[in-house]
Amino acid sequence: MAFSANLFHVCCLIFFAFFFTNPIKCVDGEGPLPALFVFGDSILDVGNNNYINTTTQFQANWSPYGETFFKSPTGRPCDGRLISDFIAEFANLSLIPAFFEIGTDKFLHGVNFASSGSGCLVETNRGIVIDLQTQLTHFNEVVELLVNKLGSQQSQQLLTDAVYMFSTGSNDYAFPYLTNPKKFPFPKEQFSEMVLGNFTAILQAIYNKGGRKFIIFTLPPEGCSPGGRAFNAQIGGKSGECMQELSGLLEMHSNALPKRLTQLQQNFKGFNFTLFDLYKLFTQRIDNPSKYGFNVSIEACCGTGAFKGINSCGGKRQVKDYELCKNVTDYVFFDASHPTETANQQFAQLLWNGTTDVIAPHNLKSFFQL
Ligand SMILES: *[C@@H]1O[C@H](CO)[C@@H](O)[C@H](O)[C@H]1NC(C)=O
Ligand SMILES: *[C@@H]1O[C@H](CO)[C@@H](O)[C@H](O)[C@H]1NC(C)=O
Ligand SMILES: *[C@@H]1O[C@H](CO)[C@@H](O)[C@H](O)[C@H]1NC(C)=O
Ligand SMILES: *[C@@H]1O[C@H](CO)[C@@H](O)[C@H](O)[C@H]1NC(C)=O
Ligand SMILES: *[C@@H]1O[C@H](CO)[C@@H](O)[C@H](O)[C@H]1NC(C)=O
Ligand SMILES: *[C@@H]1O[C@H](CO)[C@@H](O)[C@H](O)[C@H]1NC(C)=O
Ligand SMILES: *[C@@H]1O[C@H](CO)[C@@H](O)[C@H](O)[C@H]1NC(C)=O
């Protein structure tokens, strides 16, 4: 006890000496707060796609996106904050900036690399998203910046204490499925092996840089989003029903995650992970909205057509017509496939300190306590 308390004290003094040039936050008598590095898709994209050559399909930097909390659009595909924004708040960190907005010194509490439309495979929406491999390249650039700023020893400590958050995979399945909804164009098991293989390779690469604490989201039930229901009707499915085949693929991936992650833990000393069941939390709210304080779960707040499932929110994409709901807090979905801030807040709270039925084996709070 005494030893570790002293260590924290020394650590904080070292960081105090750096404070004027390097404002790493310290809690009284403790070390610096663990940083948060965020990877993945639109569930976590805080504006990276504002800076790349893409299509408006994968952007959201116009009103009414951002209206609830930021009062102006940021690129987040939501009316307000995303799960990672709430987690930063719970962890006493400032908002984690998009990679393209870190400037010369805003990367010491973590960086967000996520890109809407991206997946684990480079082929997924290739050319118009930042795939996970490229997100890793961006992370490696940040590691260089950290080493230059803090020196190798302190940057190593920062990388080891940091938390690495991932929401990735659903676009790998949605992309080929939506292009060919009649028949998934690959053998499913093999395809899933390939997606998972690429995903775990990224985790290993971060481990090799010093990363130890990984938080992985299961895939959201895209087939039951307003967009999924609308698309299902378009391709001749029963009106209002979910795209079962897509949901099945996403579930298959999610079900394979625990074994894959356990293998990594067995093979790599100190590799630590926890799995967040976003699929379950989303599904609970879609199936039983009133139990969670919502009253609309199959229709989006913003969009047009059946279930407002046509992705037209803000009128800047292909379809220009859109309607915006009066009270966004009534809704689970803000647009055709993305949760509202209210839903994100509930998810983040459960990710932070929920019970093992949704976050296991560790809650995220324990990852932020050194
Ligand atoms: C973006 O794409 C356009 C059209 O394809 C091209 O002219 C432009 O150079 C690209 N910009 C970047 C930054 O890649
Ligand atoms: C955040 O700050 C509050 C108030 O100082 C403190 O009670 C809490 O333990 C801190 N949380 C973390 C994760 O450091
Ligand atoms: C990663 O994906 C590529 C296709 O983009 C595939 O050829 C390769 O085998 C995959 N790697 C692993 C380890 O599964
Ligand atoms: C949500 O429920 C409230 C209270 O029952 C009701 O006044 C409101 O009209 C409902 N909103 C929608 C969009 O159904
Ligand atoms: C919006 O809905 C929430 C939850 O149903 C309710 O508490 C709030 O009063 C509503 N706000 C408005 C402006 O109707
Ligand atoms: C998580 O924290 C919230 C807010 O502090 C609290 O209301 C809730 O009971 C906690 N949940 C658990 C499972 O401890
Ligand atoms: C993983 O992290 C948790 C929470 O911080 C900790 O209790 C546990 O001992 C760690 N496990 C490993 C294998 O490092």
Short mmCIF file of C-alpha atoms and ligand atoms in Angstrom, two decimals:
data_model
loop_
_atom_site.label_atom_id
_atom_site.label_comp_id
_atom_site.label_asym_id
_atom_site.label_seq_id
_atom_site.Cartn_x
_atom_site.Cartn_y
_atom_site.Cartn_z
CA MET A 1 0.00 0.00 0.00
CA ALA A 2 2.59 2.52 1.15
CA PHE A 3 4.82 1.60 -1.72
CA SER A 4 2.16 2.11 -4.31
CA ALA A 5 1.03 5.37 -2.69
CA ASN A 6 4.61 6.65 -2.88
CA LEU A 7 4.88 5.57 -6.45
CA PHE A 8 1.77 7.52 -7.31
CA HIS A 9 3.15 10.52 -5.50
CA VAL A 10 6.44 10.42 -7.40
CA CYS A 11 4.55 9.90 -10.60
CA CYS A 12 2.40 12.90 -9.99
CA LEU A 13 5.43 15.06 -9.18
CA ILE A 14 7.04 14.07 -12.45
CA PHE A 15 3.88 14.98 -14.25
CA PHE A 16 3.55 18.15 -12.26
CA ALA A 17 6.96 19.24 -13.51
CA PHE A 18 5.65 18.74 -17.01
CA PHE A 19 2.36 20.42 -16.36
CA PHE A 20 3.01 23.77 -17.98
CA THR A 21 3.96 22.29 -21.31
CA ASN A 22 2.03 19.03 -21.02
CA PRO A 23 -1.29 19.39 -19.27
CA ILE A 24 -1.88 15.75 -18.38
CA LYS A 25 -4.61 15.64 -15.77
CA CYS A 26 -3.69 14.33 -12.34
CA VAL A 27 -6.05 13.43 -9.55
CA ASP A 28 -4.79 14.63 -6.15
CA GLY A 29 -2.10 12.28 -4.89
CA GLU A 30 -2.50 9.91 -7.83
CA GLY A 31 -0.99 9.34 -11.24
CA PRO A 32 -2.31 10.81 -14.45
CA LEU A 33 -5.74 9.63 -15.58
CA PRO A 34 -5.68 6.78 -18.09
CA ALA A 35 -6.08 7.97 -21.68
CA LEU A 36 -8.85 6.73 -23.98
CA PHE A 37 -8.16 5.68 -27.57
CA VAL A 38 -11.25 5.05 -29.69
CA PHE A 39 -11.48 3.01 -32.90
CA GLY A 40 -14.24 1.83 -35.20
CA ASP A 41 -17.33 2.96 -37.06
CA SER A 42 -20.18 5.48 -36.88
CA ILE A 43 -21.21 4.39 -33.38
CA LEU A 44 -18.04 6.19 -32.25
CA ASP A 45 -17.12 8.64 -35.08
CA VAL A 46 -16.83 12.13 -33.55
CA GLY A 47 -16.00 13.86 -36.83
CA ASN A 48 -13.11 12.09 -38.56
CA ASN A 49 -15.16 11.72 -41.73
CA ASN A 50 -15.43 15.53 -41.95
CA TYR A 51 -11.82 15.43 -43.12
CA ILE A 52 -11.76 12.69 -45.72
CA ASN A 53 -12.92 12.29 -49.25
CA THR A 54 -16.18 10.50 -48.80
CA THR A 55 -19.86 10.79 -49.61
CA THR A 56 -22.56 12.46 -47.52
CA GLN A 57 -23.84 8.94 -46.84
CA PHE A 58 -21.03 8.60 -44.31
CA GLN A 59 -21.06 12.13 -42.95
CA ALA A 60 -23.29 14.01 -40.54
CA ASN A 61 -21.77 17.49 -40.26
CA TRP A 62 -24.94 19.49 -40.81
CA SER A 63 -27.98 20.38 -38.78
CA PRO A 64 -29.98 18.87 -37.05
CA TYR A 65 -27.09 16.55 -36.14
CA GLY A 66 -25.47 17.85 -32.98
CA GLU A 67 -28.42 20.01 -31.98
CA THR A 68 -29.03 18.61 -28.48
CA PHE A 69 -25.71 19.03 -26.76
CA PHE A 70 -23.22 20.77 -29.02
CA LYS A 71 -25.83 23.16 -30.49
CA SER A 72 -24.10 22.83 -33.84
CA PRO A 73 -23.07 19.91 -36.06
CA THR A 74 -19.77 18.19 -35.27
CA GLY A 75 -19.85 15.19 -37.58
CA ARG A 76 -21.28 12.87 -34.94
CA PRO A 77 -24.19 10.91 -36.46
CA CYS A 78 -26.38 11.71 -33.47
CA ASP A 79 -28.38 14.59 -32.03
CA GLY A 80 -25.79 14.86 -29.26
CA ARG A 81 -23.05 12.90 -27.55
CA LEU A 82 -21.76 9.43 -28.39
CA ILE A 83 -20.94 6.63 -25.95
CA SER A 84 -17.24 7.57 -25.88
CA ASP A 85 -18.11 11.21 -25.04
CA PHE A 86 -19.97 10.07 -21.94
CA ILE A 87 -17.19 7.67 -20.97
CA ALA A 88 -14.63 10.50 -21.18
CA GLU A 89 -16.88 12.50 -18.88
CA PHE A 90 -17.25 9.65 -16.36
CA ALA A 91 -13.47 9.13 -16.44
CA ASN A 92 -12.87 12.86 -15.73
CA LEU A 93 -11.20 13.35 -19.11
CA SER A 94 -11.90 16.21 -21.48
CA LEU A 95 -13.73 15.28 -24.71
CA ILE A 96 -11.52 12.98 -26.78
CA PRO A 97 -10.72 14.76 -30.07
CA ALA A 98 -10.99 13.35 -33.58
CA PHE A 99 -7.58 12.38 -34.97
CA PHE A 100 -7.75 15.22 -37.51
CA GLU A 101 -8.32 17.76 -34.74
CA ILE A 102 -5.49 16.96 -32.33
CA GLY A 103 -3.27 19.84 -33.45
CA THR A 104 0.13 19.87 -31.76
CA ASP A 105 -0.82 18.90 -28.24
CA LYS A 106 -4.42 17.68 -27.83
CA PHE A 107 -3.62 13.97 -27.81
CA LEU A 108 -2.46 13.42 -24.22
CA HIS A 109 -5.85 12.17 -22.91
CA GLY A 110 -6.44 10.00 -25.96
CA VAL A 111 -7.55 10.29 -29.56
CA ASN A 112 -10.58 9.14 -31.54
CA PHE A 113 -9.80 7.40 -34.85
CA ALA A 114 -13.28 6.07 -35.69
CA SER A 115 -14.77 6.51 -39.15
CA SER A 116 -18.41 6.09 -40.19
CA GLY A 117 -18.89 3.29 -42.70
CA SER A 118 -15.60 1.59 -41.87
CA GLY A 119 -15.00 -2.02 -41.01
CA CYS A 120 -12.17 -4.39 -40.16
CA LEU A 121 -11.61 -5.23 -43.83
CA VAL A 122 -9.97 -2.75 -46.20
CA GLU A 123 -12.53 -3.74 -48.86
CA THR A 124 -15.46 -2.43 -46.80
CA ASN A 125 -16.56 0.86 -48.41
CA ARG A 126 -13.03 1.14 -49.71
CA GLY A 127 -11.84 4.62 -50.67
CA ILE A 128 -14.55 6.51 -48.81
CA VAL A 129 -13.86 5.52 -45.19
CA ILE A 130 -10.86 5.10 -42.89
CA ASP A 131 -10.53 1.34 -42.52
CA LEU A 132 -9.30 -0.15 -39.26
CA GLN A 133 -5.83 -0.80 -40.67
CA THR A 134 -5.49 2.91 -41.51
CA GLN A 135 -6.87 3.82 -38.09
CA LEU A 136 -3.97 1.78 -36.70
CA THR A 137 -1.55 3.77 -38.91
CA HIS A 138 -3.00 6.97 -37.43
CA PHE A 139 -2.60 5.53 -33.94
CA ASN A 140 1.06 4.77 -34.68
CA GLU A 141 1.51 8.40 -35.72
CA VAL A 142 0.08 9.46 -32.36
CA VAL A 143 2.49 7.08 -30.60
CA GLU A 144 5.35 8.93 -32.33
CA LEU A 145 3.93 12.25 -31.17
CA LEU A 146 3.68 10.94 -27.61
CA VAL A 147 7.27 9.72 -27.63
CA ASN A 148 8.46 13.09 -28.90
CA LYS A 149 6.46 14.93 -26.30
CA LEU A 150 6.91 12.73 -23.22
CA GLY A 151 9.95 10.61 -23.91
CA SER A 152 9.89 6.85 -24.35
CA GLN A 153 9.37 5.86 -20.72
CA GLN A 154 6.40 8.09 -19.97
CA SER A 155 4.75 7.49 -23.31
CA GLN A 156 5.11 3.75 -22.69
CA GLN A 157 3.41 4.14 -19.33
CA LEU A 158 0.62 6.18 -20.90
CA LEU A 159 0.03 3.50 -23.57
CA THR A 160 -0.03 0.73 -20.97
CA ASP A 161 -2.45 2.55 -18.66
CA ALA A 162 -4.71 3.63 -21.53
CA VAL A 163 -8.06 2.10 -22.45
CA TYR A 164 -8.67 1.06 -26.09
CA MET A 165 -12.31 1.09 -27.22
CA PHE A 166 -13.65 -0.67 -30.34
CA SER A 167 -16.97 -0.68 -32.16
CA THR A 168 -16.21 -2.35 -35.47
CA GLY A 169 -17.42 -5.16 -37.73
CA SER A 170 -21.03 -4.42 -38.62
CA ASN A 171 -20.16 -2.64 -41.87
CA ASP A 172 -18.08 -5.63 -42.99
CA TYR A 173 -21.29 -7.66 -43.07
CA ALA A 174 -23.70 -4.87 -44.07
CA PHE A 175 -21.61 -3.80 -47.08
CA PRO A 176 -21.67 -7.08 -49.03
CA TYR A 177 -25.15 -7.93 -47.74
CA LEU A 178 -26.75 -4.67 -48.88
CA THR A 179 -25.10 -4.95 -52.30
CA ASN A 180 -26.50 -8.45 -52.67
CA PRO A 181 -29.39 -9.02 -50.27
CA LYS A 182 -30.68 -12.13 -52.07
CA LYS A 183 -27.65 -14.17 -51.23
CA PHE A 184 -24.68 -13.26 -49.05
CA PRO A 185 -21.85 -13.45 -51.60
CA PHE A 186 -19.38 -15.40 -49.43
CA PRO A 187 -19.45 -18.55 -47.30
CA LYS A 188 -20.58 -17.04 -44.01
CA GLU A 189 -18.29 -18.86 -41.58
CA GLN A 190 -15.19 -18.23 -43.67
CA PHE A 191 -16.09 -14.61 -44.16
CA SER A 192 -16.56 -14.15 -40.43
CA GLU A 193 -13.19 -15.82 -39.76
CA MET A 194 -11.59 -13.28 -42.08
CA VAL A 195 -13.25 -10.30 -40.38
CA LEU A 196 -12.28 -11.59 -36.93
CA GLY A 197 -8.76 -12.41 -38.10
CA ASN A 198 -8.23 -8.85 -39.27
CA PHE A 199 -9.76 -7.47 -36.09
CA THR A 200 -7.59 -9.48 -33.73
CA ALA A 201 -4.49 -8.57 -35.79
CA ILE A 202 -5.20 -4.91 -34.98
CA LEU A 203 -5.59 -5.71 -31.27
CA GLN A 204 -2.25 -7.52 -31.35
CA ALA A 205 -0.54 -4.58 -33.04
CA ILE A 206 -1.78 -2.26 -30.29
CA TYR A 207 -0.70 -4.78 -27.66
CA ASN A 208 2.77 -4.72 -29.22
CA LYS A 209 2.87 -0.94 -28.74
CA GLY A 210 2.06 -1.44 -25.05
CA GLY A 211 -1.75 -1.49 -25.03
CA ARG A 212 -3.28 -3.78 -22.37
CA LYS A 213 -6.90 -2.76 -21.66
CA PHE A 214 -9.30 -3.41 -24.51
CA ILE A 215 -13.03 -2.82 -24.53
CA ILE A 216 -14.91 -4.46 -27.42
CA PHE A 217 -18.55 -3.80 -28.36
CA THR A 218 -20.77 -6.53 -29.77
CA LEU A 219 -22.40 -5.50 -33.06
CA PRO A 220 -25.62 -3.49 -32.93
CA PRO A 221 -28.79 -5.08 -34.41
CA GLU A 222 -28.51 -3.19 -37.70
CA GLY A 223 -31.19 -5.44 -39.24
CA CYS A 224 -33.75 -4.05 -36.76
CA SER A 225 -32.88 -0.36 -37.17
CA PRO A 226 -35.43 1.86 -38.95
CA GLY A 227 -33.14 1.69 -41.99
CA GLY A 228 -33.00 -2.09 -41.76
CA ARG A 229 -36.79 -2.38 -41.58
CA ALA A 230 -37.30 0.03 -44.48
CA PHE A 231 -34.75 -1.81 -46.60
CA ASN A 232 -36.32 -5.15 -45.77
CA ALA A 233 -39.67 -3.92 -47.08
CA GLN A 234 -37.97 -2.62 -50.26
CA ILE A 235 -36.49 -6.01 -51.05
CA GLY A 236 -39.86 -7.72 -50.63
CA GLY A 237 -39.79 -8.63 -46.95
CA LYS A 238 -42.79 -8.19 -44.67
CA SER A 239 -43.36 -4.58 -43.74
CA GLY A 240 -41.91 -3.73 -40.37
CA GLU A 241 -39.85 -6.86 -39.96
CA CYS A 242 -36.14 -6.90 -39.26
CA MET A 243 -33.60 -8.08 -41.82
CA GLN A 244 -33.12 -11.45 -40.18
CA GLU A 245 -30.25 -12.60 -42.32
CA LEU A 246 -28.15 -9.51 -41.64
CA SER A 247 -28.96 -9.67 -37.94
CA GLY A 248 -27.92 -13.33 -38.00
CA LEU A 249 -24.53 -12.47 -39.48
CA LEU A 250 -23.93 -9.76 -36.90
CA GLU A 251 -24.92 -12.12 -34.12
CA MET A 252 -22.59 -14.81 -35.41
CA HIS A 253 -19.69 -12.35 -35.23
CA SER A 254 -20.64 -11.19 -31.74
CA ASN A 255 -20.97 -14.76 -30.49
CA ALA A 256 -17.47 -15.59 -31.73
CA LEU A 257 -15.85 -12.68 -29.89
CA PRO A 258 -15.46 -14.15 -26.37
CA LYS A 259 -13.49 -17.16 -27.61
CA ARG A 260 -11.27 -15.03 -29.85
CA LEU A 261 -10.51 -12.57 -27.08
CA THR A 262 -9.85 -15.32 -24.56
CA GLN A 263 -7.33 -16.82 -26.99
CA LEU A 264 -5.52 -13.49 -27.18
CA GLN A 265 -5.46 -13.34 -23.41
CA GLN A 266 -3.93 -16.81 -23.27
CA ASN A 267 -1.29 -15.99 -25.86
CA PHE A 268 -0.29 -12.48 -24.80
CA LYS A 269 0.81 -11.85 -21.26
CA GLY A 270 -1.16 -9.05 -19.57
CA PHE A 271 -3.65 -8.69 -22.44
CA ASN A 272 -6.87 -7.68 -20.72
CA PHE A 273 -10.26 -7.26 -22.32
CA THR A 274 -13.87 -6.73 -21.51
CA LEU A 275 -16.86 -7.27 -23.77
CA PHE A 276 -19.75 -4.82 -23.93
CA ASP A 277 -23.04 -6.27 -25.13
CA LEU A 278 -24.35 -3.35 -27.17
CA TYR A 279 -26.43 -5.81 -29.20
CA LYS A 280 -28.36 -6.84 -26.11
CA LEU A 281 -28.89 -3.32 -24.77
CA PHE A 282 -30.06 -2.07 -28.15
CA THR A 283 -32.40 -5.03 -28.61
CA GLN A 284 -33.93 -4.61 -25.15
CA ARG A 285 -34.81 -1.00 -25.97
CA ILE A 286 -36.16 -1.81 -29.43
CA ASP A 287 -38.35 -4.60 -28.04
CA ASN A 288 -39.53 -2.84 -24.93
CA PRO A 289 -39.00 0.94 -25.26
CA SER A 290 -41.29 2.07 -22.44
CA LYS A 291 -39.36 0.02 -19.90
CA TYR A 292 -36.35 2.26 -20.63
CA GLY A 293 -38.14 5.61 -20.82
CA PHE A 294 -38.68 5.72 -24.60
CA ASN A 295 -41.90 5.51 -26.52
CA VAL A 296 -40.69 5.13 -30.10
CA SER A 297 -38.22 2.43 -31.07
CA ILE A 298 -39.00 1.22 -34.56
CA GLU A 299 -39.16 4.63 -36.16
CA ALA A 300 -36.30 7.15 -36.38
CA CYS A 301 -36.56 10.72 -35.06
CA CYS A 302 -35.09 12.18 -38.24
CA GLY A 303 -35.52 10.92 -41.82
CA THR A 304 -38.27 10.12 -44.27
CA GLY A 305 -40.35 7.26 -45.65
CA ALA A 306 -41.44 4.14 -43.78
CA PHE A 307 -40.09 4.22 -40.20
CA LYS A 308 -38.26 7.39 -41.34
CA GLY A 309 -35.83 4.68 -42.39
CA ILE A 310 -34.59 6.49 -45.48
CA ASN A 311 -31.31 8.02 -44.41
CA SER A 312 -32.11 11.63 -45.36
CA CYS A 313 -31.77 13.43 -42.04
CA GLY A 314 -30.80 17.06 -42.69
CA GLY A 315 -31.51 16.87 -46.44
CA LYS A 316 -27.86 16.77 -47.51
CA ARG A 317 -27.79 13.23 -48.89
CA GLN A 318 -29.36 11.76 -52.01
CA VAL A 319 -32.93 12.12 -50.73
CA LYS A 320 -33.67 15.70 -49.66
CA ASP A 321 -37.01 15.27 -47.86
CA TYR A 322 -36.88 14.72 -44.15
CA GLU A 323 -38.91 15.22 -41.01
CA LEU A 324 -37.58 15.81 -37.52
CA CYS A 325 -39.48 14.58 -34.46
CA LYS A 326 -40.61 17.02 -31.78
CA ASN A 327 -39.14 15.32 -28.77
CA VAL A 328 -35.93 13.45 -29.47
CA THR A 329 -35.74 12.00 -25.96
CA ASP A 330 -38.79 9.84 -26.82
CA TYR A 331 -36.75 7.99 -29.46
CA VAL A 332 -34.20 5.17 -29.43
CA PHE A 333 -32.99 5.99 -32.96
CA PHE A 334 -32.04 9.47 -34.10
CA ASP A 335 -31.63 8.62 -37.78
CA ALA A 336 -32.05 5.45 -39.85
CA SER A 337 -29.36 3.53 -37.98
CA HIS A 338 -27.88 5.59 -35.13
CA PRO A 339 -28.99 5.94 -31.51
CA THR A 340 -30.10 9.19 -29.91
CA GLU A 341 -28.02 10.86 -27.23
CA THR A 342 -30.49 9.58 -24.63
CA ALA A 343 -29.91 6.00 -25.77
CA ASN A 344 -26.13 6.58 -25.90
CA GLN A 345 -26.21 7.91 -22.35
CA GLN A 346 -27.96 4.78 -21.11
CA PHE A 347 -25.48 2.59 -22.99
CA ALA A 348 -22.51 4.52 -21.62
CA GLN A 349 -23.76 4.33 -18.04
CA LEU A 350 -24.09 0.55 -18.29
CA LEU A 351 -20.71 0.26 -19.98
CA TRP A 352 -19.19 2.27 -17.14
CA ASN A 353 -20.62 0.45 -14.13
CA GLY A 354 -23.21 -2.07 -15.37
CA THR A 355 -23.50 -5.66 -14.23
CA THR A 356 -21.89 -8.70 -15.88
CA ASP A 357 -24.96 -9.52 -17.99
CA VAL A 358 -23.97 -6.61 -20.27
CA ILE A 359 -20.32 -5.83 -19.49
CA ALA A 360 -18.01 -8.69 -18.60
CA PRO A 361 -15.73 -9.74 -17.09
CA HIS A 362 -14.84 -6.17 -15.97
CA ASN A 363 -16.81 -2.95 -16.09
CA LEU A 364 -15.09 0.01 -17.68
CA LYS A 365 -14.84 1.91 -14.42
CA SER A 366 -12.39 -0.71 -13.16
CA PHE A 367 -10.22 -0.16 -16.27
CA PHE A 368 -9.92 3.52 -15.40
CA GLN A 369 -8.84 2.86 -11.84
CA LEU A 370 -5.10 2.39 -11.85
C1 LIG B 1 -10.94 13.91 -53.28
O1 LIG B 1 -11.55 13.41 -54.45
C2 LIG B 1 -11.54 14.34 -55.53
C3 LIG B 1 -12.36 13.74 -56.67
O2 LIG B 1 -12.11 12.39 -56.82
C4 LIG B 1 -10.09 14.62 -55.91
O3 LIG B 1 -10.05 15.57 -56.95
C5 LIG B 1 -9.35 15.17 -54.70
O4 LIG B 1 -7.99 15.35 -54.99
C6 LIG B 1 -9.48 14.24 -53.52
N1 LIG B 1 -8.91 14.88 -52.33
C7 LIG B 1 -8.10 14.24 -51.50
C8 LIG B 1 -7.65 15.01 -50.31
O5 LIG B 1 -7.76 13.08 -51.65
C1 LIG B 2 -13.62 11.68 -11.10
O1 LIG B 2 -13.66 12.76 -10.20
C2 LIG B 2 -14.55 12.56 -9.11
C3 LIG B 2 -14.62 13.85 -8.31
O2 LIG B 2 -13.33 14.34 -8.09
C4 LIG B 2 -14.07 11.38 -8.28
O3 LIG B 2 -14.96 11.14 -7.23
C5 LIG B 2 -14.02 10.15 -9.17
O4 LIG B 2 -13.48 9.05 -8.46
C6 LIG B 2 -13.15 10.41 -10.39
N1 LIG B 2 -13.26 9.26 -11.27
C7 LIG B 2 -12.20 8.68 -11.82
C8 LIG B 2 -12.47 7.51 -12.69
O5 LIG B 2 -11.06 9.05 -11.65
C1 LIG B 3 -7.69 -9.98 -43.58
O1 LIG B 3 -8.52 -9.64 -44.65
C2 LIG B 3 -7.98 -9.90 -45.92
C3 LIG B 3 -8.97 -9.36 -46.91
O2 LIG B 3 -9.05 -7.97 -46.75
C4 LIG B 3 -7.72 -11.38 -46.07
O3 LIG B 3 -7.12 -11.65 -47.32
C5 LIG B 3 -6.81 -11.84 -44.95
O4 LIG B 3 -6.66 -13.24 -45.01
C6 LIG B 3 -7.39 -11.46 -43.60
N1 LIG B 3 -6.44 -11.77 -42.55
C7 LIG B 3 -6.70 -12.63 -41.57
C8 LIG B 3 -5.61 -12.80 -40.55
O5 LIG B 3 -7.75 -13.24 -41.47
C1 LIG B 4 -44.74 9.65 -26.06
O1 LIG B 4 -45.50 9.51 -24.87
C2 LIG B 4 -46.06 10.71 -24.39
C3 LIG B 4 -46.71 10.43 -23.05
O2 LIG B 4 -47.53 9.28 -23.12
C4 LIG B 4 -47.04 11.27 -25.40
O3 LIG B 4 -47.55 12.49 -24.93
C5 LIG B 4 -46.31 11.49 -26.73
O4 LIG B 4 -47.21 11.90 -27.72
C6 LIG B 4 -45.61 10.21 -27.17
N1 LIG B 4 -44.80 10.52 -28.31
C7 LIG B 4 -44.88 9.83 -29.45
C8 LIG B 4 -44.00 10.30 -30.55
O5 LIG B 4 -45.60 8.89 -29.58
C1 LIG B 5 -39.98 14.87 -24.01
O1 LIG B 5 -40.18 13.53 -23.56
C2 LIG B 5 -39.68 13.29 -22.25
C3 LIG B 5 -39.80 11.81 -21.96
O2 LIG B 5 -41.01 11.28 -22.45
C4 LIG B 5 -40.44 14.16 -21.27
O3 LIG B 5 -39.90 13.99 -19.98
C5 LIG B 5 -40.28 15.65 -21.68
O4 LIG B 5 -41.08 16.44 -20.87
C6 LIG B 5 -40.70 15.83 -23.14
N1 LIG B 5 -40.38 17.20 -23.55
C7 LIG B 5 -41.19 17.92 -24.30
C8 LIG B 5 -40.69 19.28 -24.67
O5 LIG B 5 -42.28 17.50 -24.67
C1 LIG B 6 -23.87 2.98 -11.61
O1 LIG B 6 -23.79 4.34 -11.25
C2 LIG B 6 -25.04 4.99 -11.22
C3 LIG B 6 -24.81 6.49 -11.03
O2 LIG B 6 -23.84 6.72 -10.06
C4 LIG B 6 -25.89 4.36 -10.12
O3 LIG B 6 -27.15 4.97 -10.11
C5 LIG B 6 -26.06 2.87 -10.42
O4 LIG B 6 -26.74 2.25 -9.37
C6 LIG B 6 -24.72 2.20 -10.60
N1 LIG B 6 -24.91 0.84 -11.06
C7 LIG B 6 -24.33 -0.20 -10.50
C8 LIG B 6 -24.67 -1.54 -11.10
O5 LIG B 6 -23.57 -0.10 -9.58
C1 LIG B 7 -7.92 -6.89 -15.97
O1 LIG B 7 -8.41 -5.66 -15.42
C2 LIG B 7 -9.17 -5.85 -14.24
C3 LIG B 7 -9.79 -4.52 -13.87
O2 LIG B 7 -8.83 -3.49 -13.85
C4 LIG B 7 -8.27 -6.41 -13.18
O3 LIG B 7 -9.01 -6.61 -11.99
C5 LIG B 7 -7.72 -7.74 -13.66
O4 LIG B 7 -6.81 -8.26 -12.74
C6 LIG B 7 -7.00 -7.58 -15.00
N1 LIG B 7 -6.65 -8.90 -15.55
C7 LIG B 7 -5.50 -9.13 -16.16
C8 LIG B 7 -5.34 -10.49 -16.76
O5 LIG B 7 -4.61 -8.28 -16.26
#
